[in-house]
Amino acid sequence: MTDWNIQSRARACTACSKPFADRETYHTLLFDETPGFRRSDVCDACWQKQYSEGARDRKGFISYWQGVYAAPPPPADAIKRETAEALLRKLIELNDPSYIPAGYILAVMLERKRLLKVKEQIVRAGQRVFIYEQPATGDVFTITDPALQLNQLEQVQRDVAALLEHGLNPPTAPETAPAAAPAEVAAPIAEPGTQSGPEEQEPS
Ligand SMILES: [Zn+2]
């Protein structure tokens, strides 16, 4: 069973169905429900009326934050080449447990590039789970910490480098000497949420 998924920001208030306007403040609540997390985005009025009382002790929800809604970009801007984020989305959609380590490494890479932000860290069924937000779209990514050992890390980083280079379904190529890993995945992995330096590490 995997705990990871993507939950997009709603375009309208979950409570009153009023569409969000560009730059409107919204409130995101995460509920821990079977079988996964449920996200709810509500407008400021509904927040004040229905939920703010529970915010002090997170009554009924496990995480909460406030954001500013941005109207979706025109479709042309959405077309991207295979970036680390696009790859992470594909891995999450596949929901294949064997990709959990690669997904975790990708999320850490994206956090380092400030393309994802850790909103919450919780323990669920004995596993650490990170709630990441993509700040531009407001999408929320639930990423399970695979608790990688140091001796597993190198192999996972090679897997991620290969996925970034060839995509998920590479043509059946002979297994020859692997290319050198890109510098961006060669750096050691730090704890999510603890990156403090302004830049990525220099490749050595
Ligand atoms: Zn509302």
Coordinates of C-alpha atoms and ligand atoms in Angstrom, one line a residue:
M1 CA 0.0 0.0 0.0
T2 CA 1.3 3.4 -0.8
D3 CA 0.5 6.7 0.9
W4 CA 1.5 9.0 -1.9
N5 CA -0.7 10.9 -4.2
I6 CA -1.3 14.3 -5.8
Q7 CA -4.2 16.5 -4.8
S8 CA -4.6 19.6 -6.9
R9 CA -5.8 22.9 -5.6
A10 CA -9.5 23.3 -6.1
R11 CA -10.8 26.0 -8.4
A12 CA -13.7 26.7 -6.2
C13 CA -14.5 26.6 -2.5
T14 CA -15.2 23.0 -1.3
A15 CA -17.8 24.3 1.2
C16 CA -19.8 26.9 -0.8
S17 CA -18.7 26.1 -4.4
K18 CA -17.9 29.8 -5.1
P19 CA -15.0 29.9 -7.7
F20 CA -11.8 31.3 -6.4
A21 CA -10.8 34.6 -7.9
D22 CA -7.2 35.4 -8.9
R23 CA -5.2 36.4 -5.9
E24 CA -8.0 35.4 -3.5
T25 CA -6.8 34.0 -0.1
Y26 CA -7.9 30.4 0.4
H27 CA -7.4 27.9 3.2
T28 CA -6.3 24.3 2.7
L29 CA -7.2 21.6 5.2
L30 CA -5.9 18.0 5.1
F31 CA -8.0 15.3 6.7
D32 CA -6.6 11.8 7.5
E33 CA -9.2 9.5 6.1
T34 CA -9.3 5.9 5.0
P35 CA -7.7 5.1 2.6
G36 CA -5.7 8.3 2.3
F37 CA -5.6 12.0 2.8
R38 CA -8.4 14.2 1.7
R39 CA -7.7 17.8 0.8
S40 CA -10.2 20.5 1.2
D41 CA -9.8 24.1 -0.1
V42 CA -12.2 26.7 1.3
C43 CA -12.7 30.4 0.9
D44 CA -12.0 32.8 3.6
A45 CA -15.6 33.3 4.5
C46 CA -16.2 29.6 4.9
W47 CA -13.0 29.3 6.9
Q48 CA -14.0 31.9 9.3
K49 CA -17.5 30.5 9.6
Q50 CA -16.9 26.8 9.8
Y51 CA -13.2 25.8 10.5
S52 CA -11.2 28.5 12.2
E53 CA -12.4 27.4 15.6
G54 CA -10.8 24.0 15.2
A55 CA -7.5 25.4 13.9
R56 CA -6.0 25.8 17.4
D57 CA -5.9 22.1 18.0
R58 CA -6.4 20.9 14.4
K59 CA -9.7 19.4 15.3
G60 CA -10.7 17.1 12.5
F61 CA -7.8 17.9 10.3
I62 CA -4.1 17.0 10.5
S63 CA -2.7 20.0 8.6
Y64 CA -3.7 23.4 7.6
W65 CA -2.3 26.3 5.6
Q66 CA -3.3 29.4 3.9
G67 CA -2.5 30.3 0.3
V68 CA -3.2 32.9 -2.4
Y69 CA -5.1 31.5 -5.4
A70 CA -3.5 32.1 -8.8
A71 CA -5.7 31.7 -11.9
P72 CA -4.3 28.8 -14.0
P73 CA -1.9 29.8 -16.8
P74 CA -2.9 29.6 -20.4
P75 CA -2.5 26.0 -21.8
A76 CA 0.6 26.9 -23.8
D77 CA 2.6 27.5 -20.6
A78 CA 1.7 24.1 -19.3
I79 CA 3.6 22.3 -22.0
K80 CA 7.0 21.3 -20.5
R81 CA 9.7 18.9 -21.3
E82 CA 10.4 16.0 -19.1
T83 CA 11.5 17.8 -15.9
A84 CA 12.0 16.3 -12.5
E85 CA 8.5 17.5 -11.5
A86 CA 6.8 15.9 -14.5
L87 CA 8.7 12.6 -13.8
L88 CA 7.6 12.8 -10.2
R89 CA 4.0 13.2 -11.2
K90 CA 4.2 10.2 -13.5
L91 CA 5.7 8.1 -10.8
I92 CA 3.0 9.0 -8.4
E93 CA 0.3 8.3 -11.0
L94 CA 1.8 4.8 -11.5
N95 CA 1.4 4.2 -7.8
D96 CA 4.0 1.4 -8.0
P97 CA 5.7 0.9 -4.6
S98 CA 9.0 0.1 -6.3
Y99 CA 9.2 3.7 -7.4
I100 CA 8.8 5.1 -3.9
P101 CA 12.5 5.5 -3.3
A102 CA 12.9 7.3 -6.7
G103 CA 9.9 9.5 -5.9
Y104 CA 11.3 10.5 -2.6
I105 CA 14.7 11.4 -4.1
L106 CA 13.0 13.5 -6.8
A107 CA 10.9 15.3 -4.2
V108 CA 14.1 16.2 -2.2
M109 CA 15.7 17.4 -5.4
L110 CA 12.7 19.6 -6.2
E111 CA 12.7 20.9 -2.7
R112 CA 16.4 21.8 -3.0
K113 CA 15.5 23.8 -6.2
R114 CA 12.7 25.4 -4.3
L115 CA 10.1 24.0 -6.7
L116 CA 8.5 22.1 -3.8
K117 CA 7.9 23.2 -0.2
V118 CA 7.5 20.9 2.8
K119 CA 4.2 21.8 4.4
E120 CA 4.0 19.0 6.9
Q121 CA 5.7 16.0 8.2
I122 CA 3.6 13.3 9.8
V123 CA 3.9 9.6 10.8
R124 CA 1.3 7.3 9.3
A125 CA 1.2 3.6 9.8
G126 CA 4.8 3.7 11.1
Q127 CA 6.1 5.5 8.1
R128 CA 7.2 9.1 7.8
V129 CA 5.2 11.0 5.2
F130 CA 6.0 14.4 3.8
I131 CA 3.3 16.7 2.5
Y132 CA 4.8 18.8 -0.2
E133 CA 3.3 21.7 -2.0
Q134 CA 4.1 23.0 -5.5
P135 CA 3.8 26.7 -4.7
A136 CA 3.0 27.8 -8.3
T137 CA 0.1 25.5 -8.8
G138 CA -0.9 24.8 -5.2
D139 CA -0.8 21.0 -5.9
V140 CA 0.0 18.8 -2.9
F141 CA 2.2 15.8 -3.2
T142 CA 2.1 13.1 -0.5
I143 CA 5.5 11.4 -0.4
T144 CA 6.4 8.4 1.7
D145 CA 9.9 8.4 3.2
P146 CA 11.3 5.0 2.2
A147 CA 13.9 5.3 5.0
L148 CA 16.8 4.6 2.6
Q149 CA 20.0 3.2 4.0
L150 CA 23.2 4.9 2.9
N151 CA 24.1 1.8 0.9
Q152 CA 20.9 1.9 -1.0
L153 CA 21.1 5.6 -1.8
E154 CA 23.6 5.3 -4.6
Q155 CA 21.6 2.8 -6.6
V156 CA 18.4 5.0 -6.2
Q157 CA 20.3 8.1 -7.4
R158 CA 21.4 6.1 -10.4
D159 CA 17.8 5.0 -11.0
V160 CA 16.6 8.6 -10.9
A161 CA 19.4 9.8 -13.2
A162 CA 18.4 7.1 -15.7
L163 CA 14.7 8.0 -15.4
L164 CA 15.5 11.7 -16.0
E165 CA 17.6 10.8 -19.0
H166 CA 15.5 8.2 -20.7
G167 CA 12.0 8.6 -19.2
L168 CA 9.9 5.9 -17.8
N169 CA 9.7 3.6 -20.8
P170 CA 13.1 3.6 -22.5
P171 CA 13.4 1.6 -25.7
T172 CA 14.9 -1.8 -25.0
A173 CA 18.6 -0.8 -25.2
P174 CA 21.5 -3.1 -24.4
E175 CA 22.7 -2.6 -20.8
T176 CA 26.0 -0.9 -21.4
A177 CA 28.1 1.2 -19.1
P178 CA 25.7 3.8 -17.5
A179 CA 26.3 7.4 -18.2
A180 CA 27.6 9.5 -15.4
A181 CA 24.8 10.7 -13.1
P182 CA 23.9 14.4 -13.6
A183 CA 25.3 16.6 -11.0
E184 CA 21.9 17.5 -9.6
V185 CA 21.4 14.0 -8.3
A186 CA 25.0 13.3 -7.4
A187 CA 24.9 15.4 -4.3
P188 CA 24.2 13.7 -1.0
I189 CA 20.6 13.7 0.1
A190 CA 19.7 15.9 3.0
E191 CA 16.6 15.7 5.2
P192 CA 13.6 17.4 3.6
G193 CA 12.8 20.7 5.2
T194 CA 16.3 21.3 6.4
Q195 CA 17.8 22.9 3.4
S196 CA 19.2 26.2 4.5
G197 CA 21.9 27.0 2.0
P198 CA 20.9 29.4 -0.8
E199 CA 22.3 27.3 -3.6
E200 CA 22.7 23.7 -4.7
Q201 CA 25.9 22.1 -4.0
E202 CA 28.6 22.5 -6.6
P203 CA 29.4 19.4 -8.5
S204 CA 32.8 18.2 -7.4
Ligands
ZN1 ZN -16.7 29.1 0.6

